[in-house]
Amino acid sequence: MSRSRRDSPAFGPFVPAFRYETICPDIRKKRFFITVMSAATIQKLVQRAKQADDIIAQLKAHIEQVKKAAALSVSKPEETRVSAENETLRAKIERLKLTLVLTEIKNGVKQIQLPVKRPKMEAVKTETPGAPTSNVQVKTENVTKETKPKQEKQAKAATTEDKSPDDGKPKGGKGAPTGDGDADRPIDISRLDLRVGKIVDVKKHPDADSLYVEEVDLGEGQTRTIVSGLVKHVTLEEMQGRLAVFMCNLKAAKMRGVMSNGMIMCASSPEKVEILVPPPGAQIGDRVNTKEYPGEPDALLNPKKKIWETIKPDLKTDANKVAAYKGAQLRIEGKGPLVAPTKANTQIS
């Protein structure tokens, strides 16, 4: 072995030069093996990292679902509470509106009905075969021609009734009944003469603590005396000057010595009695009826036929506090339905 130039005092003792391959001849193979193993390990690590990312994404999605479920479980009772509060506020607003309308009516403020958009009238062709297009007529013309004879008959009947002697029946005026109470007619709400009237004077019954004696203007030219058992439910101030709906063709009857010629219509329960409220714009003498049960009322209900007793069980307020007969709303044409201030699904009497 030759000596290196480092074998000098300046470089220290001689150190023989050798390579790792001399000690381990297959070191190159081992380096290759280590390199291969490192690449496989890195690939596995990358795969595991991807799997970890997928798992994290799934966990995040699951956490979001849990959060949403928790939010719903927390917000649902709150939504229920808010909905209940909204319903209470709506009912309160409706009561305040009714109170405002009643106060305005009591103070003489005229209620003006908002204009209603009416459907366009349709034109119909005559049935004459081969008729030209100029033979087009409007339905309203036909209706007018057909209703004129009916209106003339009703006017004659009203005139005849005005000339009849005083027998306790309503005379003349707006909404006067023209029906004859024929026994062949079906018994339904059309048999009742329901009209809007104004209480122009009211006082307590002299011999009954629970009764009011009212003088009511029904558009007949003179007031009617009507006795009502509302002392425990409505104050004297609320009765005075208010508009209400009255049944006008009941047979007159004495109530503790005072003759009563009609009945005020109310939503009645054992706990509370509320007077039905006419729609805004209602006038004295306006007739109350239903589209589903058309017809003229009897001049006077025959007590032996039990007409009122038959109709009464089906006369109630609905879920919206609207007066109805067998689901058909009681309305004043062109103005709106009758309502109770707060009583829903309640008997009307």
C-alpha positions as YAML, in Angstrom:
chain: A
units: angstrom
residues:
- id: 1
  name: MET
  ca: [0.00, 0.00, 0.00]
- id: 2
  name: SER
  ca: [1.46, 3.33, -0.98]
- id: 3
  name: ARG
  ca: [1.85, 6.09, 1.45]
- id: 4
  name: SER
  ca: [-0.31, 9.19, 1.08]
- id: 5
  name: ARG
  ca: [1.10, 12.61, 0.88]
- id: 6
  name: ARG
  ca: [-0.71, 13.23, 4.10]
- id: 7
  name: ASP
  ca: [1.87, 11.05, 5.82]
- id: 8
  name: SER
  ca: [3.77, 13.97, 7.02]
- id: 9
  name: PRO
  ca: [4.14, 15.92, 10.15]
- id: 10
  name: ALA
  ca: [1.79, 18.56, 8.74]
- id: 11
  name: PHE
  ca: [-1.12, 16.17, 8.07]
- id: 12
  name: GLY
  ca: [-0.70, 13.70, 10.91]
- id: 13
  name: PRO
  ca: [-0.38, 9.92, 10.80]
- id: 14
  name: PHE
  ca: [-1.22, 7.92, 7.72]
- id: 15
  name: VAL
  ca: [-4.84, 6.96, 7.29]
- id: 16
  name: PRO
  ca: [-5.51, 4.30, 4.70]
- id: 17
  name: ALA
  ca: [-8.06, 5.26, 2.02]
- id: 18
  name: PHE
  ca: [-10.99, 2.85, 1.58]
- id: 19
  name: ARG
  ca: [-14.64, 2.87, 0.38]
- id: 20
  name: TYR
  ca: [-17.83, 1.53, 1.98]
- id: 21
  name: GLU
  ca: [-18.16, -0.87, -0.88]
- id: 22
  name: THR
  ca: [-15.02, -2.56, 0.37]
- id: 23
  name: ILE
  ca: [-16.61, -3.26, 3.77]
- id: 24
  name: CYS
  ca: [-20.11, -4.09, 2.40]
- id: 25
  name: PRO
  ca: [-19.95, -5.20, -1.21]
- id: 26
  name: ASP
  ca: [-23.74, -5.11, -1.77]
- id: 27
  name: ILE
  ca: [-24.24, -1.62, -0.31]
- id: 28
  name: ARG
  ca: [-25.60, -0.45, -3.67]
- id: 29
  name: LYS
  ca: [-28.39, -3.01, -3.54]
- id: 30
  name: LYS
  ca: [-29.25, -1.93, -0.01]
- id: 31
  name: ARG
  ca: [-29.36, 1.70, -1.07]
- id: 32
  name: PHE
  ca: [-31.73, 0.80, -3.89]
- id: 33
  name: PHE
  ca: [-33.91, -1.21, -1.51]
- id: 34
  name: ILE
  ca: [-34.02, 1.67, 0.97]
- id: 35
  name: THR
  ca: [-34.97, 4.04, -1.86]
- id: 36
  name: VAL
  ca: [-37.78, 1.73, -3.02]
- id: 37
  name: MET
  ca: [-39.08, 1.32, 0.51]
- id: 38
  name: SER
  ca: [-39.08, 5.08, 0.99]
- id: 39
  name: ALA
  ca: [-41.20, 5.60, -2.15]
- id: 40
  name: ALA
  ca: [-43.74, 2.95, -1.08]
- id: 41
  name: THR
  ca: [-43.90, 4.45, 2.39]
- id: 42
  name: ILE
  ca: [-44.48, 7.92, 0.95]
- id: 43
  name: GLN
  ca: [-47.22, 6.57, -1.28]
- id: 44
  name: LYS
  ca: [-48.90, 4.92, 1.71]
- id: 45
  name: LEU
  ca: [-48.59, 8.12, 3.69]
- id: 46
  name: VAL
  ca: [-50.19, 10.07, 0.84]
- id: 47
  name: GLN
  ca: [-53.06, 7.56, 0.68]
- id: 48
  name: ARG
  ca: [-53.53, 7.73, 4.41]
- id: 49
  name: ALA
  ca: [-53.51, 11.52, 4.26]
- id: 50
  name: LYS
  ca: [-56.26, 11.39, 1.62]
- id: 51
  name: GLN
  ca: [-58.24, 8.98, 3.76]
- id: 52
  name: ALA
  ca: [-57.76, 11.29, 6.72]
- id: 53
  name: ASP
  ca: [-59.02, 14.23, 4.64]
- id: 54
  name: ASP
  ca: [-62.08, 12.21, 3.60]
- id: 55
  name: ILE
  ca: [-62.77, 11.25, 7.20]
- id: 56
  name: ILE
  ca: [-62.39, 14.88, 8.30]
- id: 57
  name: ALA
  ca: [-64.79, 16.01, 5.55]
- id: 58
  name: GLN
  ca: [-67.34, 13.37, 6.65]
- id: 59
  name: LEU
  ca: [-66.96, 14.45, 10.26]
- id: 60
  name: LYS
  ca: [-67.45, 18.08, 9.30]
- id: 61
  name: ALA
  ca: [-70.61, 17.20, 7.36]
- id: 62
  name: HIS
  ca: [-71.89, 15.16, 10.30]
- id: 63
  name: ILE
  ca: [-71.13, 18.04, 12.67]
- id: 64
  name: GLU
  ca: [-73.08, 20.42, 10.40]
- id: 65
  name: GLN
  ca: [-76.04, 18.03, 10.40]
- id: 66
  name: VAL
  ca: [-75.90, 17.78, 14.18]
- id: 67
  name: LYS
  ca: [-75.76, 21.59, 14.42]
- id: 68
  name: LYS
  ca: [-78.78, 21.96, 12.12]
- id: 69
  name: ALA
  ca: [-80.73, 19.34, 14.08]
- id: 70
  name: ALA
  ca: [-79.84, 21.10, 17.33]
- id: 71
  name: ALA
  ca: [-80.86, 24.47, 15.85]
- id: 72
  name: LEU
  ca: [-84.20, 23.04, 14.72]
- id: 73
  name: SER
  ca: [-84.87, 21.48, 18.10]
- id: 74
  name: VAL
  ca: [-84.17, 24.84, 19.71]
- id: 75
  name: SER
  ca: [-85.99, 27.02, 17.14]
- id: 76
  name: LYS
  ca: [-89.16, 24.91, 16.77]
- id: 77
  name: PRO
  ca: [-90.57, 25.77, 20.22]
- id: 78
  name: GLU
  ca: [-89.66, 29.38, 19.54]
- id: 79
  name: GLU
  ca: [-91.49, 29.30, 16.21]
- id: 80
  name: THR
  ca: [-94.54, 27.80, 17.91]
- id: 81
  name: ARG
  ca: [-94.45, 30.50, 20.57]
- id: 82
  name: VAL
  ca: [-94.08, 33.28, 17.99]
- id: 83
  name: SER
  ca: [-96.94, 31.84, 15.89]
- id: 84
  name: ALA
  ca: [-99.18, 31.76, 18.96]
- id: 85
  name: GLU
  ca: [-98.24, 35.35, 19.76]
- id: 86
  name: ASN
  ca: [-99.03, 36.36, 16.17]
- id: 87
  name: GLU
  ca: [-102.45, 34.74, 16.36]
- id: 88
  name: THR
  ca: [-103.13, 36.52, 19.65]
- id: 89
  name: LEU
  ca: [-102.06, 39.85, 18.13]
- id: 90
  name: ARG
  ca: [-104.24, 39.26, 15.06]
- id: 91
  name: ALA
  ca: [-107.26, 38.56, 17.29]
- id: 92
  name: LYS
  ca: [-106.50, 41.66, 19.35]
- id: 93
  name: ILE
  ca: [-106.22, 43.79, 16.20]
- id: 94
  name: GLU
  ca: [-109.56, 42.46, 14.94]
- id: 95
  name: ARG
  ca: [-111.19, 43.28, 18.29]
- id: 96
  name: LEU
  ca: [-109.69, 46.78, 18.20]
- id: 97
  name: LYS
  ca: [-110.96, 47.28, 14.64]
- id: 98
  name: LEU
  ca: [-114.46, 46.21, 15.67]
- id: 99
  name: THR
  ca: [-114.31, 48.47, 18.72]
- id: 100
  name: LEU
  ca: [-113.22, 51.36, 16.50]
- id: 101
  name: VAL
  ca: [-116.03, 50.73, 14.04]
- id: 102
  name: LEU
  ca: [-118.62, 50.51, 16.84]
- id: 103
  name: THR
  ca: [-117.29, 53.71, 18.42]
- id: 104
  name: GLU
  ca: [-117.42, 55.54, 15.09]
- id: 105
  name: ILE
  ca: [-120.97, 54.33, 14.46]
- id: 106
  name: LYS
  ca: [-121.99, 55.36, 17.98]
- id: 107
  name: ASN
  ca: [-120.50, 58.83, 17.41]
- id: 108
  name: GLY
  ca: [-122.32, 59.23, 14.11]
- id: 109
  name: VAL
  ca: [-119.36, 58.61, 11.80]
- id: 110
  name: LYS
  ca: [-120.65, 57.22, 8.50]
- id: 111
  name: GLN
  ca: [-118.96, 54.00, 7.42]
- id: 112
  name: ILE
  ca: [-117.98, 54.01, 3.74]
- id: 113
  name: GLN
  ca: [-117.61, 50.71, 1.97]
- id: 114
  name: LEU
  ca: [-114.47, 50.38, -0.14]
- id: 115
  name: PRO
  ca: [-115.14, 49.92, -3.86]
- id: 116
  name: VAL
  ca: [-115.24, 46.30, -4.96]
- id: 117
  name: LYS
  ca: [-113.78, 45.28, -8.30]
- id: 118
  name: ARG
  ca: [-116.63, 43.72, -10.23]
- id: 119
  name: PRO
  ca: [-116.10, 41.09, -12.92]
- id: 120
  name: LYS
  ca: [-116.45, 42.15, -16.52]
- id: 121
  name: MET
  ca: [-119.83, 41.46, -18.04]
- id: 122
  name: GLU
  ca: [-119.76, 38.77, -20.70]
- id: 123
  name: ALA
  ca: [-121.42, 39.18, -24.05]
- id: 124
  name: VAL
  ca: [-123.53, 36.29, -25.29]
- id: 125
  name: LYS
  ca: [-124.78, 35.58, -28.78]
- id: 126
  name: THR
  ca: [-128.44, 34.97, -29.51]
- id: 127
  name: GLU
  ca: [-129.39, 31.41, -30.28]
- id: 128
  name: THR
  ca: [-130.85, 32.29, -33.70]
- id: 129
  name: PRO
  ca: [-129.03, 30.11, -36.28]
- id: 130
  name: GLY
  ca: [-126.93, 32.11, -38.70]
- id: 131
  name: ALA
  ca: [-127.50, 35.36, -36.85]
- id: 132
  name: PRO
  ca: [-124.90, 38.09, -37.59]
- id: 133
  name: THR
  ca: [-122.41, 39.19, -35.01]
- id: 134
  name: SER
  ca: [-124.39, 42.41, -34.48]
- id: 135
  name: ASN
  ca: [-127.01, 40.36, -32.61]
- id: 136
  name: VAL
  ca: [-124.81, 40.26, -29.51]
- id: 137
  name: GLN
  ca: [-126.54, 41.14, -26.24]
- id: 138
  name: VAL
  ca: [-125.19, 41.80, -22.77]
- id: 139
  name: LYS
  ca: [-126.34, 39.47, -20.01]
- id: 140
  name: THR
  ca: [-127.25, 42.40, -17.78]
- id: 141
  name: GLU
  ca: [-129.89, 43.54, -20.28]
- id: 142
  name: ASN
  ca: [-131.64, 40.17, -20.07]
- id: 143
  name: VAL
  ca: [-131.37, 40.18, -16.29]
- id: 144
  name: THR
  ca: [-132.87, 43.68, -16.11]
- id: 145
  name: LYS
  ca: [-135.77, 42.71, -18.37]
- id: 146
  name: GLU
  ca: [-136.46, 39.59, -16.30]
- id: 147
  name: THR
  ca: [-136.22, 41.30, -12.91]
- id: 148
  name: LYS
  ca: [-138.47, 44.25, -13.74]
- id: 149
  name: PRO
  ca: [-141.74, 42.24, -13.42]
- id: 150
  name: LYS
  ca: [-140.47, 40.75, -10.14]
- id: 151
  name: GLN
  ca: [-139.65, 44.22, -8.78]
- id: 152
  name: GLU
  ca: [-143.08, 45.48, -9.80]
- id: 153
  name: LYS
  ca: [-144.74, 42.54, -8.02]
- id: 154
  name: GLN
  ca: [-142.69, 43.16, -4.88]
- id: 155
  name: ALA
  ca: [-143.60, 46.88, -4.95]
- id: 156
  name: LYS
  ca: [-147.31, 46.01, -5.24]
- id: 157
  name: ALA
  ca: [-147.05, 43.52, -2.37]
- id: 158
  name: ALA
  ca: [-145.30, 46.11, -0.19]
- id: 159
  name: THR
  ca: [-148.00, 48.70, -1.01]
- id: 160
  name: THR
  ca: [-150.74, 46.21, -0.12]
- id: 161
  name: GLU
  ca: [-149.03, 45.42, 3.15]
- id: 162
  name: ASP
  ca: [-148.75, 49.13, 4.03]
- id: 163
  name: LYS
  ca: [-152.52, 49.49, 3.61]
- id: 164
  name: SER
  ca: [-153.29, 46.51, 5.89]
- id: 165
  name: PRO
  ca: [-154.49, 47.19, 9.47]
- id: 166
  name: ASP
  ca: [-152.00, 47.18, 12.32]
- id: 167
  name: ASP
  ca: [-151.54, 43.57, 13.42]
- id: 168
  name: GLY
  ca: [-148.01, 43.66, 14.82]
- id: 169
  name: LYS
  ca: [-146.36, 42.78, 11.49]
- id: 170
  name: PRO
  ca: [-143.53, 44.91, 10.05]
- id: 171
  name: LYS
  ca: [-144.80, 47.52, 7.58]
- id: 172
  name: GLY
  ca: [-143.17, 49.10, 4.56]
- id: 173
  name: GLY
  ca: [-139.65, 50.35, 4.86]
- id: 174
  name: LYS
  ca: [-136.44, 48.98, 3.46]
- id: 175
  name: GLY
  ca: [-136.22, 45.20, 3.50]
- id: 176
  name: ALA
  ca: [-139.90, 44.57, 4.25]
- id: 177
  name: PRO
  ca: [-140.72, 40.85, 3.85]
- id: 178
  name: THR
  ca: [-142.96, 39.73, 1.00]
- id: 179
  name: GLY
  ca: [-143.06, 35.97, 1.67]
- id: 180
  name: ASP
  ca: [-146.29, 34.36, 2.76]
- id: 181
  name: GLY
  ca: [-144.85, 31.59, 4.96]
- id: 182
  name: ASP
  ca: [-146.19, 28.86, 2.71]
- id: 183
  name: ALA
  ca: [-145.96, 25.47, 4.42]
- id: 184
  name: ASP
  ca: [-144.66, 23.89, 1.20]
- id: 185
  name: ARG
  ca: [-141.44, 25.91, 1.34]
- id: 186
  name: PRO
  ca: [-138.34, 24.24, 2.79]
- id: 187
  name: ILE
  ca: [-137.38, 25.34, 6.26]
- id: 188
  name: ASP
  ca: [-134.06, 27.16, 6.01]
- id: 189
  name: ILE
  ca: [-132.45, 30.50, 6.81]
- id: 190
  name: SER
  ca: [-134.31, 32.27, 3.98]
- id: 191
  name: ARG
  ca: [-137.51, 32.04, 6.07]
- id: 192
  name: LEU
  ca: [-136.07, 34.46, 8.67]
- id: 193
  name: ASP
  ca: [-136.39, 38.23, 8.24]
- id: 194
  name: LEU
  ca: [-132.95, 39.38, 9.44]
- id: 195
  name: ARG
  ca: [-132.33, 43.11, 9.12]
- id: 196
  name: VAL
  ca: [-129.93, 45.77, 10.37]
- id: 197
  name: GLY
  ca: [-131.36, 48.14, 12.93]
- id: 198
  name: LYS
  ca: [-130.11, 50.92, 15.19]
- id: 199
  name: ILE
  ca: [-130.83, 51.04, 18.91]
- id: 200
  name: VAL
  ca: [-131.99, 54.65, 19.33]
- id: 201
  name: ASP
  ca: [-132.97, 54.27, 23.00]
- id: 202
  name: VAL
  ca: [-132.36, 51.65, 25.66]
- id: 203
  name: LYS
  ca: [-133.17, 51.28, 29.33]
- id: 204
  name: LYS
  ca: [-133.35, 48.55, 31.92]
- id: 205
  name: HIS
  ca: [-136.60, 46.66, 32.29]
- id: 206
  name: PRO
  ca: [-138.51, 48.05, 35.26]
- id: 207
  name: ASP
  ca: [-139.41, 44.57, 36.55]
- id: 208
  name: ALA
  ca: [-136.40, 42.45, 35.50]
- id: 209
  name: ASP
  ca: [-132.77, 43.13, 36.43]
- id: 210
  name: SER
  ca: [-131.39, 41.06, 33.52]
- id: 211
  name: LEU
  ca: [-133.45, 42.62, 30.69]
- id: 212
  name: TYR
  ca: [-133.00, 45.68, 28.47]
- id: 213
  name: VAL
  ca: [-135.93, 47.39, 26.73]
- id: 214
  name: GLU
  ca: [-134.74, 48.82, 23.40]
- id: 215
  name: GLU
  ca: [-136.35, 51.12, 20.87]
- id: 216
  name: VAL
  ca: [-134.97, 50.02, 17.48]
- id: 217
  name: ASP
  ca: [-135.08, 51.84, 14.14]
- id: 218
  name: LEU
  ca: [-135.39, 49.21, 11.38]
- id: 219
  name: GLY
  ca: [-136.24, 51.59, 8.55]
- id: 220
  name: GLU
  ca: [-139.99, 51.04, 8.93]
- id: 221
  name: GLY
  ca: [-140.93, 54.65, 9.66]
- id: 222
  name: GLN
  ca: [-141.38, 53.91, 13.36]
- id: 223
  name: THR
  ca: [-139.34, 52.21, 16.04]
- id: 224
  name: ARG
  ca: [-139.94, 48.73, 17.42]
- id: 225
  name: THR
  ca: [-139.77, 47.73, 21.05]
- id: 226
  name: ILE
  ca: [-137.49, 44.74, 21.57]
- id: 227
  name: VAL
  ca: [-136.60, 43.15, 24.91]
- id: 228
  name: SER
  ca: [-133.18, 41.48, 25.31]
- id: 229
  name: GLY
  ca: [-131.56, 39.64, 28.22]
- id: 230
  name: LEU
  ca: [-128.13, 41.24, 27.84]
- id: 231
  name: VAL
  ca: [-127.69, 43.21, 31.08]
- id: 232
  name: LYS
  ca: [-125.05, 40.79, 32.42]
- id: 233
  name: HIS
  ca: [-123.08, 40.74, 29.14]
- id: 234
  name: VAL
  ca: [-123.28, 44.21, 27.53]
- id: 235
  name: THR
  ca: [-123.22, 47.60, 29.24]
- id: 236
  name: LEU
  ca: [-125.95, 50.16, 28.75]
- id: 237
  name: GLU
  ca: [-123.44, 52.52, 27.09]
- id: 238
  name: GLU
  ca: [-122.44, 49.84, 24.56]
- id: 239
  name: MET
  ca: [-126.09, 49.21, 23.68]
- id: 240
  name: GLN
  ca: [-126.99, 52.83, 23.12]
- id: 241
  name: GLY
  ca: [-126.81, 53.97, 19.48]
- id: 242
  name: ARG
  ca: [-125.23, 50.79, 18.08]
- id: 243
  name: LEU
  ca: [-126.08, 48.94, 14.89]
- id: 244
  name: ALA
  ca: [-127.07, 45.28, 15.23]
- id: 245
  name: VAL
  ca: [-128.98, 42.57, 13.38]
- id: 246
  name: PHE
  ca: [-132.54, 41.75, 14.47]
- id: 247
  name: MET
  ca: [-134.97, 38.99, 13.61]
- id: 248
  name: CYS
  ca: [-138.08, 40.90, 12.61]
- id: 249
  name: ASN
  ca: [-140.71, 38.25, 11.85]
- id: 250
  name: LEU
  ca: [-141.02, 36.55, 15.22]
- id: 251
  name: LYS
  ca: [-144.46, 36.64, 16.73]
- id: 252
  name: ALA
  ca: [-144.70, 39.42, 19.32]
- id: 253
  name: ALA
  ca: [-144.52, 38.19, 22.91]
- id: 254
  name: LYS
  ca: [-144.69, 39.75, 26.34]
- id: 255
  name: MET
  ca: [-141.54, 39.59, 28.47]
- id: 256
  name: ARG
  ca: [-142.29, 40.51, 32.08]
- id: 257
  name: GLY
  ca: [-145.14, 42.76, 31.00]
- id: 258
  name: VAL
  ca: [-143.41, 44.46, 28.04]
- id: 259
  name: MET
  ca: [-144.34, 43.44, 24.48]
- id: 260
  name: SER
  ca: [-141.26, 42.47, 22.43]
- id: 261
  name: ASN
  ca: [-141.47, 42.66, 18.61]
- id: 262
  name: GLY
  ca: [-138.27, 40.96, 17.56]
- id: 263
  name: MET
  ca: [-134.94, 39.56, 18.74]
- id: 264
  name: ILE
  ca: [-131.36, 40.83, 18.61]
- id: 265
  name: MET
  ca: [-128.97, 38.24, 17.12]
- id: 266
  name: CYS
  ca: [-126.01, 37.22, 19.29]
- id: 267
  name: ALA
  ca: [-123.29, 34.58, 19.55]
- id: 268
  name: SER
  ca: [-124.24, 32.95, 22.84]
- id: 269
  name: SER
  ca: [-122.47, 30.59, 25.21]
- id: 270
  name: PRO
  ca: [-123.04, 29.94, 28.94]
- id: 271
  name: GLU
  ca: [-120.02, 32.10, 29.79]
- id: 272
  name: LYS
  ca: [-120.47, 35.02, 27.38]
- id: 273
  name: VAL
  ca: [-122.93, 36.58, 24.94]
- id: 274
  name: GLU
  ca: [-121.74, 38.85, 22.09]
- id: 275
  name: ILE
  ca: [-123.90, 40.91, 19.74]
- id: 276
  name: LEU
  ca: [-123.18, 40.12, 16.07]
- id: 277
  name: VAL
  ca: [-121.51, 43.03, 14.30]
- id: 278
  name: PRO
  ca: [-122.70, 44.14, 10.83]
- id: 279
  name: PRO
  ca: [-120.00, 44.81, 8.19]
- id: 280
  name: PRO
  ca: [-118.63, 48.33, 7.68]
- id: 281
  name: GLY
  ca: [-120.98, 50.40, 5.55]
- id: 282
  name: ALA
  ca: [-124.13, 48.61, 6.75]
- id: 283
  name: GLN
  ca: [-127.23, 50.82, 6.84]
- id: 284
  name: ILE
  ca: [-130.51, 50.68, 8.75]
- id: 285
  name: GLY
  ca: [-132.87, 48.25, 7.03]
- id: 286
  name: ASP
  ca: [-130.21, 46.26, 5.16]
- id: 287
  name: ARG
  ca: [-131.32, 42.65, 4.64]
- id: 288
  name: VAL
  ca: [-129.10, 39.79, 5.81]
- id: 289
  name: ASN
  ca: [-129.19, 36.60, 3.73]
- id: 290
  name: THR
  ca: [-127.05, 33.88, 2.11]
- id: 291
  name: LYS
  ca: [-126.30, 33.09, -1.51]
- id: 292
  name: GLU
  ca: [-126.78, 29.38, -0.89]
- id: 293
  name: TYR
  ca: [-130.34, 29.81, 0.49]
- id: 294
  name: PRO
  ca: [-132.09, 32.52, -1.54]
- id: 295
  name: GLY
  ca: [-135.70, 33.49, -1.00]
- id: 296
  name: GLU
  ca: [-138.01, 35.98, 0.66]
- id: 297
  name: PRO
  ca: [-138.72, 35.66, 4.39]
- id: 298
  name: ASP
  ca: [-142.08, 34.83, 5.90]
- id: 299
  name: ALA
  ca: [-144.17, 37.83, 6.84]
- id: 300
  name: LEU
  ca: [-144.59, 36.24, 10.26]
- id: 301
  name: LEU
  ca: [-143.21, 32.93, 11.52]
- id: 302
  name: ASN
  ca: [-145.91, 30.47, 12.51]
- id: 303
  name: PRO
  ca: [-145.08, 29.28, 16.04]
- id: 304
  name: LYS
  ca: [-146.88, 25.98, 15.41]
- id: 305
  name: LYS
  ca: [-144.49, 25.13, 12.54]
- id: 306
  name: LYS
  ca: [-141.41, 25.49, 14.82]
- id: 307
  name: ILE
  ca: [-139.50, 27.20, 11.99]
- id: 308
  name: TRP
  ca: [-137.08, 29.12, 14.22]
- id: 309
  name: GLU
  ca: [-136.55, 26.07, 16.45]
- id: 310
  name: THR
  ca: [-135.67, 24.00, 13.36]
- id: 311
  name: ILE
  ca: [-133.22, 26.55, 11.95]
- id: 312
  name: LYS
  ca: [-131.50, 27.52, 15.21]
- id: 313
  name: PRO
  ca: [-129.25, 24.41, 15.72]
- id: 314
  name: ASP
  ca: [-127.53, 25.02, 12.35]
- id: 315
  name: LEU
  ca: [-126.97, 28.73, 12.96]
- id: 316
  name: LYS
  ca: [-123.46, 29.22, 14.39]
- id: 317
  name: THR
  ca: [-120.27, 31.22, 14.02]
- id: 318
  name: ASP
  ca: [-117.52, 29.40, 12.13]
- id: 319
  name: ALA
  ca: [-113.82, 29.10, 12.99]
- id: 320
  name: ASN
  ca: [-113.27, 32.66, 11.69]
- id: 321
  name: LYS
  ca: [-116.07, 34.05, 13.92]
- id: 322
  name: VAL
  ca: [-118.31, 34.63, 10.87]
- id: 323
  name: ALA
  ca: [-122.03, 33.96, 11.33]
- id: 324
  name: ALA
  ca: [-123.13, 31.04, 9.13]
- id: 325
  name: TYR
  ca: [-126.02, 28.67, 8.48]
- id: 326
  name: LYS
  ca: [-124.86, 25.13, 7.62]
- id: 327
  name: GLY
  ca: [-121.53, 26.62, 6.54]
- id: 328
  name: ALA
  ca: [-123.11, 29.36, 4.37]
- id: 329
  name: GLN
  ca: [-122.03, 32.83, 5.53]
- id: 330
  name: LEU
  ca: [-124.67, 35.36, 6.60]
- id: 331
  name: ARG
  ca: [-123.92, 38.49, 4.57]
- id: 332
  name: ILE
  ca: [-125.20, 41.88, 3.54]
- id: 333
  name: GLU
  ca: [-124.90, 41.91, -0.23]
- id: 334
  name: GLY
  ca: [-122.03, 44.06, -1.44]
- id: 335
  name: LYS
  ca: [-120.86, 44.89, 2.10]
- id: 336
  name: GLY
  ca: [-119.67, 41.75, 3.83]
- id: 337
  name: PRO
  ca: [-120.49, 39.10, 6.47]
- id: 338
  name: LEU
  ca: [-121.72, 39.34, 10.04]
- id: 339
  name: VAL
  ca: [-119.07, 38.56, 12.64]
- id: 340
  name: ALA
  ca: [-118.77, 38.00, 16.36]
- id: 341
  name: PRO
  ca: [-116.04, 40.01, 18.15]
- id: 342
  name: THR
  ca: [-114.36, 36.96, 19.74]
- id: 343
  name: LYS
  ca: [-116.69, 33.93, 19.75]
- id: 344
  name: ALA
  ca: [-115.83, 31.23, 17.19]
- id: 345
  name: ASN
  ca: [-117.83, 27.99, 16.70]
- id: 346
  name: THR
  ca: [-120.60, 29.37, 18.91]
- id: 347
  name: GLN
  ca: [-124.39, 29.02, 18.75]
- id: 348
  name: ILE
  ca: [-126.29, 32.04, 17.41]
- id: 349
  name: SER
  ca: [-129.60, 32.97, 19.01]
...
